[in-house]
Tab-separated table of C-alpha atoms in Angstrom:
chain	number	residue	atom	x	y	z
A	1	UNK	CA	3.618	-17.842	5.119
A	2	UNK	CA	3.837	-14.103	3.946
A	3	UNK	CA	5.945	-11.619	4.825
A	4	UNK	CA	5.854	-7.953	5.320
A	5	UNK	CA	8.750	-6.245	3.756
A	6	UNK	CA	7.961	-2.796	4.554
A	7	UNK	CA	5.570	-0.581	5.943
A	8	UNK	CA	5.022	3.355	4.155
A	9	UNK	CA	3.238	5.770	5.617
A	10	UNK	CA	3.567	9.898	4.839
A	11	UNK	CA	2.197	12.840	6.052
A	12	UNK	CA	2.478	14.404	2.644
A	13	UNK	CA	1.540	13.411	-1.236
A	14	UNK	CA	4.739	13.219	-2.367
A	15	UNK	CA	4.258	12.703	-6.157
A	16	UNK	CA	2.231	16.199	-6.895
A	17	UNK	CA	3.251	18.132	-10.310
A	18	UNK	CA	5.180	17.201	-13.305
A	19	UNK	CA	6.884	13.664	-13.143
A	20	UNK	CA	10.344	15.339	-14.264
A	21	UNK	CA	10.623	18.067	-11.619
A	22	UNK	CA	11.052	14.835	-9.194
A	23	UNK	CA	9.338	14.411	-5.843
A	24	UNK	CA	8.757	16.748	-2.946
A	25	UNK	CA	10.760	16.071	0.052
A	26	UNK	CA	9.021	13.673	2.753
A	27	UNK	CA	9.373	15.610	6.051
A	28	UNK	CA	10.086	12.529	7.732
A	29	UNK	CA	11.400	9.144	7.207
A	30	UNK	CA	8.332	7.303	5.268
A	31	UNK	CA	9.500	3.860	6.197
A	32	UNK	CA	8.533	2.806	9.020
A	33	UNK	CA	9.283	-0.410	11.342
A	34	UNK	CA	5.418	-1.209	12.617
A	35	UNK	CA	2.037	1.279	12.162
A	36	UNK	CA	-1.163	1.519	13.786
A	37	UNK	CA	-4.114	0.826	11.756
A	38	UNK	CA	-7.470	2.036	12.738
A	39	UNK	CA	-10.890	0.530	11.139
A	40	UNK	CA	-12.580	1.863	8.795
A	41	UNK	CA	-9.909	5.113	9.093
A	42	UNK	CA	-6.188	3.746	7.585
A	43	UNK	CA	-2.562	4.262	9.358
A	44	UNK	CA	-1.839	6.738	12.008
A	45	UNK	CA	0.008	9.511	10.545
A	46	UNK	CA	-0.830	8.694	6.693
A	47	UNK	CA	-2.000	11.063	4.124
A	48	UNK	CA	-5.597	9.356	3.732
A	49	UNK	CA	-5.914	8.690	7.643
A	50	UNK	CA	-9.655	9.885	8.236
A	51	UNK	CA	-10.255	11.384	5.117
A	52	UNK	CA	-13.598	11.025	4.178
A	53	UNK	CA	-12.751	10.817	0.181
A	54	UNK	CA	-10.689	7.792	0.882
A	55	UNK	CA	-12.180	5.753	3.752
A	56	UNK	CA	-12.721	2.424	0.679
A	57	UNK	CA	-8.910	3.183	-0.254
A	58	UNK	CA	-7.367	4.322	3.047
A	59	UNK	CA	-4.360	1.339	2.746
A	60	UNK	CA	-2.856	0.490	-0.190
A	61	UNK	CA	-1.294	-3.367	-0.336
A	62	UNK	CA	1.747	-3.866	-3.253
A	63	UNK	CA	3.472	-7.294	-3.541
A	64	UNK	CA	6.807	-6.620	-4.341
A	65	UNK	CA	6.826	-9.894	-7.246
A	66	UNK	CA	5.252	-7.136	-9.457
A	67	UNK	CA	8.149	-5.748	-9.418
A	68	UNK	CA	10.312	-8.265	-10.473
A	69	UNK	CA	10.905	-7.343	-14.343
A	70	UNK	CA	10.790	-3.993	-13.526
A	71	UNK	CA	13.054	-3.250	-10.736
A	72	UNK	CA	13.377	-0.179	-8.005
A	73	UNK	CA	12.627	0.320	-4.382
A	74	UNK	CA	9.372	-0.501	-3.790
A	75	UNK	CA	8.830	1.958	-1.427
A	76	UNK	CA	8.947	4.242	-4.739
A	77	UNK	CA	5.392	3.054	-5.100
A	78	UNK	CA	4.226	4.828	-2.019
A	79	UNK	CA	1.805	1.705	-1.116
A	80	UNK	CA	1.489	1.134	2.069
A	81	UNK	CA	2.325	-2.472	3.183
A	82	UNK	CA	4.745	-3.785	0.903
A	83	UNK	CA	4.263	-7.944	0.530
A	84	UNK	CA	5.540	-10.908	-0.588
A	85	UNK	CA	3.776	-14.044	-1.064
A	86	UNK	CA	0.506	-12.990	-1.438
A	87	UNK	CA	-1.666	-12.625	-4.646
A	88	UNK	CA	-2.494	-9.111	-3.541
A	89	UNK	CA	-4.146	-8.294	-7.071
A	90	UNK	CA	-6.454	-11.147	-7.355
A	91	UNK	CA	-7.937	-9.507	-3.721
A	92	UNK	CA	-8.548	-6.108	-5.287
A	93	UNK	CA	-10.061	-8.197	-8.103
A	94	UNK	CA	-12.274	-10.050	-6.178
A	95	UNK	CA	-13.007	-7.401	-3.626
A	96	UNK	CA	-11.723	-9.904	-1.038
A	97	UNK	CA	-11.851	-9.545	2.805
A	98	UNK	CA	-8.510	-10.961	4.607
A	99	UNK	CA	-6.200	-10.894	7.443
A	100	UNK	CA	-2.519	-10.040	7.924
A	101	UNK	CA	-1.298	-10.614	10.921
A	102	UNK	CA	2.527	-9.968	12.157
A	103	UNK	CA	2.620	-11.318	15.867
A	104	UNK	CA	0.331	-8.792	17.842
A	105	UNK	CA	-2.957	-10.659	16.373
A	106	UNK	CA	-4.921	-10.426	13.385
A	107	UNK	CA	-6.066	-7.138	11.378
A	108	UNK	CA	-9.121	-7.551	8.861
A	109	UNK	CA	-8.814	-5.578	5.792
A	110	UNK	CA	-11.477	-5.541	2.528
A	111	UNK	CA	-10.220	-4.794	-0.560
A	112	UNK	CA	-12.150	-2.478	-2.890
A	113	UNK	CA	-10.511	-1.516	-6.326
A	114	UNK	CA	-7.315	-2.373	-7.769
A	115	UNK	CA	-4.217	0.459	-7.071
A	116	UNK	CA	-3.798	1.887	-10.565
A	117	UNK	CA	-0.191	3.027	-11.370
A	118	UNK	CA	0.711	6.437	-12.618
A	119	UNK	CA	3.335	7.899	-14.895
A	120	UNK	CA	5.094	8.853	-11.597
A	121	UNK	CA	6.839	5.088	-11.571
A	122	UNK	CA	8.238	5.726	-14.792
A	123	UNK	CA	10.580	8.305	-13.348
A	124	UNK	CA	10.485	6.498	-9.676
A	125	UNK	CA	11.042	3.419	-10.030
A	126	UNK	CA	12.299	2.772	-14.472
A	127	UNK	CA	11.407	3.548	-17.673
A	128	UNK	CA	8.256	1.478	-18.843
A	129	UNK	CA	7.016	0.759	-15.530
A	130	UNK	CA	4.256	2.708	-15.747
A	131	UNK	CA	2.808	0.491	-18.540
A	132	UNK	CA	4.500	-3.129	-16.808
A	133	UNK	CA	2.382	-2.420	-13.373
A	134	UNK	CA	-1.020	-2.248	-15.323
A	135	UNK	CA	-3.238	-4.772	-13.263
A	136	UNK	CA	-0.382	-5.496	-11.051
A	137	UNK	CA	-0.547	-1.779	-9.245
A	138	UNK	CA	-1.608	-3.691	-5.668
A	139	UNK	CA	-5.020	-2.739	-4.039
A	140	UNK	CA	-6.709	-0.320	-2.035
A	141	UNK	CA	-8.390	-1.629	1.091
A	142	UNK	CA	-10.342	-0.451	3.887
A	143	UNK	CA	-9.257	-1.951	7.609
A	144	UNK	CA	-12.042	-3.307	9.454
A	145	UNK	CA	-10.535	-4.033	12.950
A	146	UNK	CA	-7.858	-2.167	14.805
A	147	UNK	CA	-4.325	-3.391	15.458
A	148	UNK	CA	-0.420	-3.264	14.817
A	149	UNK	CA	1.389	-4.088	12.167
A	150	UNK	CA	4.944	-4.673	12.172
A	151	UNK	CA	7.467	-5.381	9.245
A	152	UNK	CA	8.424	-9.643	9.288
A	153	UNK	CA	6.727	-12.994	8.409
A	154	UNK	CA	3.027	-12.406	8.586
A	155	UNK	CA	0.259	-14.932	8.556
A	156	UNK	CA	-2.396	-14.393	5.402
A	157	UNK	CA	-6.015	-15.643	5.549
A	158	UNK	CA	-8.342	-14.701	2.526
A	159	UNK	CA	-11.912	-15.123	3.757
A	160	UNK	CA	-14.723	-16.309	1.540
């Protein structure tokens, strides 16, 4: 069984400009307890929601184990579903289809390309991490069904 640890979704591209000026300000709590996904568009209320530019990398998917020499919040890395127990880098690898579902019935995502890091996680998350979340950055999906996703144990299905 996976789990969904957290759920990210801003209005705004927080991590714009030089790395050591910090952030800009979210406008509203980015965390969010459950978000509607639309196919082939992303999450309601996200950055990349309907943006042409995007549609193959509308979601982002992080597992939170890549994180586990590194340290930080993981919702530092502004992906959008945070997981745990899934091999969410061998997907963007493979460009693998698969479902997530968290209780209100199953949501098919592909994956595309892998989610590259930038230097912004050196200063977000620790020193170095930049460099530690090469090829473990998560990947950027497309959703190809409606639904609701809510943060808590999930159930994964990779499709072949």
């Amino acid at each position: 069984m996976a789990e969904v640890l957290a759920l990210v979704v801003s209005s705004v591209h927080a991590y714009e400009g030089r790395p050591q000026d910090g952030p800009r300000p979210d406008p509203e709590p980015v965390s969010r307890p459950e978000v509607r996904v639309r196919a082939g568009l992303g999450l309601v209320g996200d950055r990349y929601f309907n943006r042409p530019a995007h549609r193959a990398a509308a979601v982002t998917l992080f597992a939170v184990e890549s994180l586990a020499d590194i340290g930080g919040d993981p919702l530092n890395t502004r992906r959008n579903i945070i997981v745990r127990g899934i091999d969410v880098d061998l997907l963007a690898r493979e460009k693998a289809e698969f479902t997530l579902d968290t209780g209100d019935g199953p949501i098919r995502f592909q994956a595309h390309t892998a989610a590259t890091p930038c230097r912004w996680m050196d200063t977000v998350l620790a020193p170095g991490a930049f460099r530690a979340l090469r090829g473990k950055g998560g990947a950027r999906c497309t959703p190809l069904t409606d639904g609701l996703l809510r943060v808590g144990q999930a159930t994964f299905t990779r499709h072949t």
